[in-house]
Each structure stands twice: as structure tokens, then as C-alpha cells.
């Protein structure tokens, strides 16, 4: 990994995050895969290794709805990688019923907004150290069906 640019990808175990991880590994990046599920994360990491035989990757576990876990993951990543070239905030959830996450915040808001913001804030010194660095925030289409009610960010009055 010496000399490889480091990127962090959230939601790297499936979908766009998995595809992006493969593409970044093919481009020579060291991919830090931030996943919430160890088994799925390890399976994705192994699949990336099969698709890109010389891939350099590692798995870091964190649920973006658990802000203590996000802080621990950011600390782990920043200690190991003081220079990060790319942060791809991709992880997402869709929950048909309202749920509160481990940090007491409604899950969709926690995973799509607060968790990525906290991770970005904690990794910002590493991104600045690797300038020019990039932060890419992805989202799905669900926002098109949602309405932002500033007085009810926890969706207690209606989900």
C-alpha cells in the first residue's frame, strides 16, 4: 500500500459502494471499506480481491446510525491513514417504518445526514493533509418523495 492513495467508501458491501470500491481498487487506490456488517463486509472485500487480484483494501466496521461507532471508526482510519485522498459517503437505508437508531436519532436522518457529516468532520484533517482531496456525497431517489419538516426532523409527528 505504500504510495497508494487512500479512499474511504461507506456502504461498500453492496450496490454503488461495492461497485465504486472495485473501480477504485482497479485504479490503484487503497480502499477502506466502511461497513456495518462484518460478514457482508468481509464477503465484499474477498469479492473485490477476486475481481482485482492486486487490490489493496481493508474493512472497518461502523453503523452510521451509531455515532460512537462512527467516532471510533474515524479514529481507527485516521490513525492508520493520516492522508486520505477521497471520502465517498454512499451508505444508505430505506426503512418503511420509523425507527430510532442507537444514538437516539431517527434512522434515515442518522444514516443519511448526521452519520456522514460526523464521519466527514472527523476525517477532515486527513483529507486536508492529502490535498487535493475530494468528498463525494451520494444519495438515492427517496428524497423526491420526502418533505423536510424542520420542526419535526425526528419524524415524530408523521413518517
PDB file of C-alpha atoms in Angstrom:
ATOM      1  CA  UNK A   1       0.000   0.000   0.000  1.00  0.00           C
ATOM      2  CA  UNK A   2       2.979   2.314   0.323  1.00  0.00           C
ATOM      3  CA  UNK A   3       2.426   5.177  -2.084  1.00  0.00           C
ATOM      4  CA  UNK A   4      -1.181   4.227  -2.857  1.00  0.00           C
ATOM      5  CA  UNK A   5      -3.805   6.893  -2.481  1.00  0.00           C
ATOM      6  CA  UNK A   6      -6.310   6.091   0.255  1.00  0.00           C
ATOM      7  CA  UNK A   7     -10.046   6.331  -0.175  1.00  0.00           C
ATOM      8  CA  UNK A   8     -12.825   5.627   2.317  1.00  0.00           C
ATOM      9  CA  UNK A   9     -16.119   4.251   0.999  1.00  0.00           C
ATOM     10  CA  UNK A  10     -19.187   3.935   3.217  1.00  0.00           C
ATOM     11  CA  UNK A  11     -21.715   1.272   2.330  1.00  0.00           C
ATOM     12  CA  UNK A  12     -19.016  -0.629   0.456  1.00  0.00           C
ATOM     13  CA  UNK A  13     -20.549  -4.086   0.906  1.00  0.00           C
ATOM     14  CA  UNK A  14     -23.170  -3.762  -1.837  1.00  0.00           C
ATOM     15  CA  UNK A  15     -24.653  -1.630  -4.581  1.00  0.00           C
ATOM     16  CA  UNK A  16     -22.942   1.562  -5.691  1.00  0.00           C
ATOM     17  CA  UNK A  17     -20.449   1.451  -2.807  1.00  0.00           C
ATOM     18  CA  UNK A  18     -19.311  -2.036  -3.786  1.00  0.00           C
ATOM     19  CA  UNK A  19     -19.046  -1.095  -7.458  1.00  0.00           C
ATOM     20  CA  UNK A  20     -17.145   2.073  -6.617  1.00  0.00           C
ATOM     21  CA  UNK A  21     -14.782   0.088  -4.381  1.00  0.00           C
ATOM     22  CA  UNK A  22     -13.949  -2.265  -7.240  1.00  0.00           C
ATOM     23  CA  UNK A  23     -13.359   0.645  -9.607  1.00  0.00           C
ATOM     24  CA  UNK A  24     -11.178   2.481  -7.095  1.00  0.00           C
ATOM     25  CA  UNK A  25      -9.166  -0.688  -6.394  1.00  0.00           C
ATOM     26  CA  UNK A  26      -8.650  -1.147 -10.142  1.00  0.00           C
ATOM     27  CA  UNK A  27      -7.370   2.444 -10.275  1.00  0.00           C
ATOM     28  CA  UNK A  28      -4.753   1.644  -7.638  1.00  0.00           C
ATOM     29  CA  UNK A  29      -6.413   3.149  -4.579  1.00  0.00           C
ATOM     30  CA  UNK A  30      -6.159   1.540  -1.177  1.00  0.00           C
ATOM     31  CA  UNK A  31      -9.847   1.155  -0.338  1.00  0.00           C
ATOM     32  CA  UNK A  32     -11.014   1.471   3.260  1.00  0.00           C
ATOM     33  CA  UNK A  33     -14.424  -0.191   3.229  1.00  0.00           C
ATOM     34  CA  UNK A  34     -16.663   1.183   5.982  1.00  0.00           C
ATOM     35  CA  UNK A  35     -19.462  -1.339   6.503  1.00  0.00           C
ATOM     36  CA  UNK A  36     -21.921  -2.028   9.306  1.00  0.00           C
ATOM     37  CA  UNK A  37     -21.999  -5.808   8.942  1.00  0.00           C
ATOM     38  CA  UNK A  38     -18.774  -7.802   9.306  1.00  0.00           C
ATOM     39  CA  UNK A  39     -19.837 -10.870   7.330  1.00  0.00           C
ATOM     40  CA  UNK A  40     -21.145  -8.838   4.379  1.00  0.00           C
ATOM     41  CA  UNK A  41     -18.104  -6.552   4.529  1.00  0.00           C
ATOM     42  CA  UNK A  42     -15.659  -9.454   4.513  1.00  0.00           C
ATOM     43  CA  UNK A  43     -17.539 -11.128   1.652  1.00  0.00           C
ATOM     44  CA  UNK A  44     -17.382  -7.897  -0.363  1.00  0.00           C
ATOM     45  CA  UNK A  45     -13.685  -7.466   0.402  1.00  0.00           C
ATOM     46  CA  UNK A  46     -12.998 -11.021  -0.783  1.00  0.00           C
ATOM     47  CA  UNK A  47     -15.032 -10.400  -3.943  1.00  0.00           C
ATOM     48  CA  UNK A  48     -13.003  -7.263  -4.648  1.00  0.00           C
ATOM     49  CA  UNK A  49      -9.832  -9.324  -4.201  1.00  0.00           C
ATOM     50  CA  UNK A  50     -11.095 -11.838  -6.760  1.00  0.00           C
ATOM     51  CA  UNK A  51     -12.101  -9.112  -9.230  1.00  0.00           C
ATOM     52  CA  UNK A  52      -8.873  -7.127  -8.747  1.00  0.00           C
ATOM     53  CA  UNK A  53      -6.106  -9.577  -7.798  1.00  0.00           C
ATOM     54  CA  UNK A  54      -3.678  -6.871  -6.662  1.00  0.00           C
ATOM     55  CA  UNK A  55      -6.354  -4.910  -4.757  1.00  0.00           C
ATOM     56  CA  UNK A  56      -5.377  -3.199  -1.547  1.00  0.00           C
ATOM     57  CA  UNK A  57      -8.301  -2.933   0.832  1.00  0.00           C
ATOM     58  CA  UNK A  58      -9.326  -3.166   4.451  1.00  0.00           C
ATOM     59  CA  UNK A  59     -12.574  -3.410   6.357  1.00  0.00           C
ATOM     60  CA  UNK A  60     -13.610  -1.021   9.130  1.00  0.00           C
ATOM     61  CA  UNK A  61     -16.909  -1.639  10.914  1.00  0.00           C
ATOM     62  CA  UNK A  62     -19.357   1.087  11.857  1.00  0.00           C
ATOM     63  CA  UNK A  63     -23.079   1.664  11.698  1.00  0.00           C
ATOM     64  CA  UNK A  64     -23.593   5.288  10.632  1.00  0.00           C
ATOM     65  CA  UNK A  65     -26.621   5.485  12.936  1.00  0.00           C
ATOM     66  CA  UNK A  66     -24.352   4.768  15.929  1.00  0.00           C
ATOM     67  CA  UNK A  67     -22.389   7.966  16.420  1.00  0.00           C
ATOM     68  CA  UNK A  68     -19.992   6.444  18.953  1.00  0.00           C
ATOM     69  CA  UNK A  69     -19.155   3.749  16.373  1.00  0.00           C
ATOM     70  CA  UNK A  70     -18.612   6.449  13.736  1.00  0.00           C
ATOM     71  CA  UNK A  71     -16.210   8.280  16.051  1.00  0.00           C
ATOM     72  CA  UNK A  72     -14.282   5.053  16.766  1.00  0.00           C
ATOM     73  CA  UNK A  73     -14.111   4.194  13.068  1.00  0.00           C
ATOM     74  CA  UNK A  74     -12.881   7.677  12.181  1.00  0.00           C
ATOM     75  CA  UNK A  75     -10.197   7.407  14.870  1.00  0.00           C
ATOM     76  CA  UNK A  76      -9.115   3.990  13.577  1.00  0.00           C
ATOM     77  CA  UNK A  77      -8.985   5.226   9.996  1.00  0.00           C
ATOM     78  CA  UNK A  78      -7.190   8.492  10.751  1.00  0.00           C
ATOM     79  CA  UNK A  79      -4.549   6.742  12.859  1.00  0.00           C
ATOM     80  CA  UNK A  80      -3.819   4.263  10.077  1.00  0.00           C
ATOM     81  CA  UNK A  81      -4.165   6.760   7.215  1.00  0.00           C
ATOM     82  CA  UNK A  82      -3.167  10.340   8.028  1.00  0.00           C
ATOM     83  CA  UNK A  83      -3.673  11.262   4.361  1.00  0.00           C
ATOM     84  CA  UNK A  84      -6.978  10.382   2.676  1.00  0.00           C
ATOM     85  CA  UNK A  85      -7.470  11.355  -0.961  1.00  0.00           C
ATOM     86  CA  UNK A  86     -11.178  10.510  -1.291  1.00  0.00           C
ATOM     87  CA  UNK A  87     -14.164  10.083   1.026  1.00  0.00           C
ATOM     88  CA  UNK A  88     -17.208   8.575  -0.682  1.00  0.00           C
ATOM     89  CA  UNK A  89     -20.249   8.896   1.595  1.00  0.00           C
ATOM     90  CA  UNK A  90     -22.542   6.392  -0.045  1.00  0.00           C
ATOM     91  CA  UNK A  91     -24.212   4.294   2.688  1.00  0.00           C
ATOM     92  CA  UNK A  92     -27.964   4.482   2.917  1.00  0.00           C
ATOM     93  CA  UNK A  93     -31.019   2.776   4.295  1.00  0.00           C
ATOM     94  CA  UNK A  94     -34.687   2.663   3.487  1.00  0.00           C
ATOM     95  CA  UNK A  95     -36.963   1.835   6.361  1.00  0.00           C
ATOM     96  CA  UNK A  96     -40.701   1.637   5.676  1.00  0.00           C
ATOM     97  CA  UNK A  97     -41.455   2.229   9.368  1.00  0.00           C
ATOM     98  CA  UNK A  98     -39.974   4.816  11.729  1.00  0.00           C
ATOM     99  CA  UNK A  99     -37.080   3.528  13.832  1.00  0.00           C
ATOM    100  CA  UNK A 100     -34.771   5.209  16.285  1.00  0.00           C
ATOM    101  CA  UNK A 101     -31.083   4.366  15.951  1.00  0.00           C
ATOM    102  CA  UNK A 102     -28.595   3.558  18.704  1.00  0.00           C
ATOM    103  CA  UNK A 103     -27.760   7.248  19.164  1.00  0.00           C
ATOM    104  CA  UNK A 104     -31.396   8.264  19.655  1.00  0.00           C
ATOM    105  CA  UNK A 105     -31.881   9.769  16.195  1.00  0.00           C
ATOM    106  CA  UNK A 106     -34.397   8.601  13.596  1.00  0.00           C
ATOM    107  CA  UNK A 107     -32.553   6.048  11.444  1.00  0.00           C
ATOM    108  CA  UNK A 108     -32.963   7.601   7.980  1.00  0.00           C
ATOM    109  CA  UNK A 109     -31.819  11.013   9.239  1.00  0.00           C
ATOM    110  CA  UNK A 110     -28.962   9.442  11.209  1.00  0.00           C
ATOM    111  CA  UNK A 111     -27.610   7.318   8.337  1.00  0.00           C
ATOM    112  CA  UNK A 112     -28.162   9.788   5.504  1.00  0.00           C
ATOM    113  CA  UNK A 113     -27.288  13.066   7.234  1.00  0.00           C
ATOM    114  CA  UNK A 114     -25.803  13.026  10.722  1.00  0.00           C
ATOM    115  CA  UNK A 115     -23.534   9.964  10.445  1.00  0.00           C
ATOM    116  CA  UNK A 116     -21.857  11.037   7.179  1.00  0.00           C
ATOM    117  CA  UNK A 117     -21.456  14.580   8.484  1.00  0.00           C
ATOM    118  CA  UNK A 118     -19.795  13.316  11.663  1.00  0.00           C
ATOM    119  CA  UNK A 119     -17.505  10.973   9.713  1.00  0.00           C
ATOM    120  CA  UNK A 120     -16.539  13.762   7.308  1.00  0.00           C
ATOM    121  CA  UNK A 121     -15.840  16.164  10.167  1.00  0.00           C
ATOM    122  CA  UNK A 122     -13.621  13.621  11.923  1.00  0.00           C
ATOM    123  CA  UNK A 123     -11.695  12.728   8.738  1.00  0.00           C
ATOM    124  CA  UNK A 124     -11.317  16.304   7.513  1.00  0.00           C
ATOM    125  CA  UNK A 125      -7.740  16.739   8.835  1.00  0.00           C
ATOM    126  CA  UNK A 126      -6.676  13.640   6.883  1.00  0.00           C
ATOM    127  CA  UNK A 127      -8.405  14.903   3.754  1.00  0.00           C
ATOM    128  CA  UNK A 128      -6.763  18.307   4.088  1.00  0.00           C
ATOM    129  CA  UNK A 129      -3.367  16.619   4.540  1.00  0.00           C
ATOM    130  CA  UNK A 130      -3.809  14.851   1.190  1.00  0.00           C
ATOM    131  CA  UNK A 131      -4.879  17.933  -0.745  1.00  0.00           C
ATOM    132  CA  UNK A 132      -6.130  17.912  -3.328  1.00  0.00           C
ATOM    133  CA  UNK A 133      -8.696  15.572  -1.820  1.00  0.00           C
ATOM    134  CA  UNK A 134     -12.362  15.044  -2.610  1.00  0.00           C
ATOM    135  CA  UNK A 135     -15.519  14.372  -0.623  1.00  0.00           C
ATOM    136  CA  UNK A 136     -18.377  12.863  -2.607  1.00  0.00           C
ATOM    137  CA  UNK A 137     -21.833  12.557  -1.041  1.00  0.00           C
ATOM    138  CA  UNK A 138     -24.288  10.284  -2.835  1.00  0.00           C
ATOM    139  CA  UNK A 139     -27.994   9.958  -2.302  1.00  0.00           C
ATOM    140  CA  UNK A 140     -30.813   7.909  -3.713  1.00  0.00           C
ATOM    141  CA  UNK A 141     -34.173   8.918  -5.086  1.00  0.00           C
ATOM    142  CA  UNK A 142     -36.152   8.683  -1.839  1.00  0.00           C
ATOM    143  CA  UNK A 143     -35.737  12.399  -1.158  1.00  0.00           C
ATOM    144  CA  UNK A 144     -38.102  13.065  -4.055  1.00  0.00           C
ATOM    145  CA  UNK A 145     -40.954  11.557  -2.018  1.00  0.00           C
ATOM    146  CA  UNK A 146     -39.980  13.217   1.253  1.00  0.00           C
ATOM    147  CA  UNK A 147     -40.725  16.615   2.695  1.00  0.00           C
ATOM    148  CA  UNK A 148     -38.344  18.354   5.062  1.00  0.00           C
ATOM    149  CA  UNK A 149     -40.225  19.457   8.150  1.00  0.00           C
ATOM    150  CA  UNK A 150     -37.686  21.440  10.132  1.00  0.00           C
ATOM    151  CA  UNK A 151     -39.876  21.354  13.257  1.00  0.00           C
ATOM    152  CA  UNK A 152     -40.047  17.532  13.086  1.00  0.00           C
ATOM    153  CA  UNK A 153     -36.623  16.233  11.970  1.00  0.00           C
ATOM    154  CA  UNK A 154     -37.147  13.097  14.098  1.00  0.00           C
ATOM    155  CA  UNK A 155     -40.412  12.421  12.219  1.00  0.00           C
ATOM    156  CA  UNK A 156     -42.353  12.015  15.458  1.00  0.00           C
ATOM    157  CA  UNK A 157     -45.476  13.699  14.032  1.00  0.00           C
ATOM    158  CA  UNK A 158     -45.609  11.640  10.857  1.00  0.00           C
ATOM    159  CA  UNK A 159     -43.421   9.203   8.992  1.00  0.00           C
TER     160      UNK A 159
END
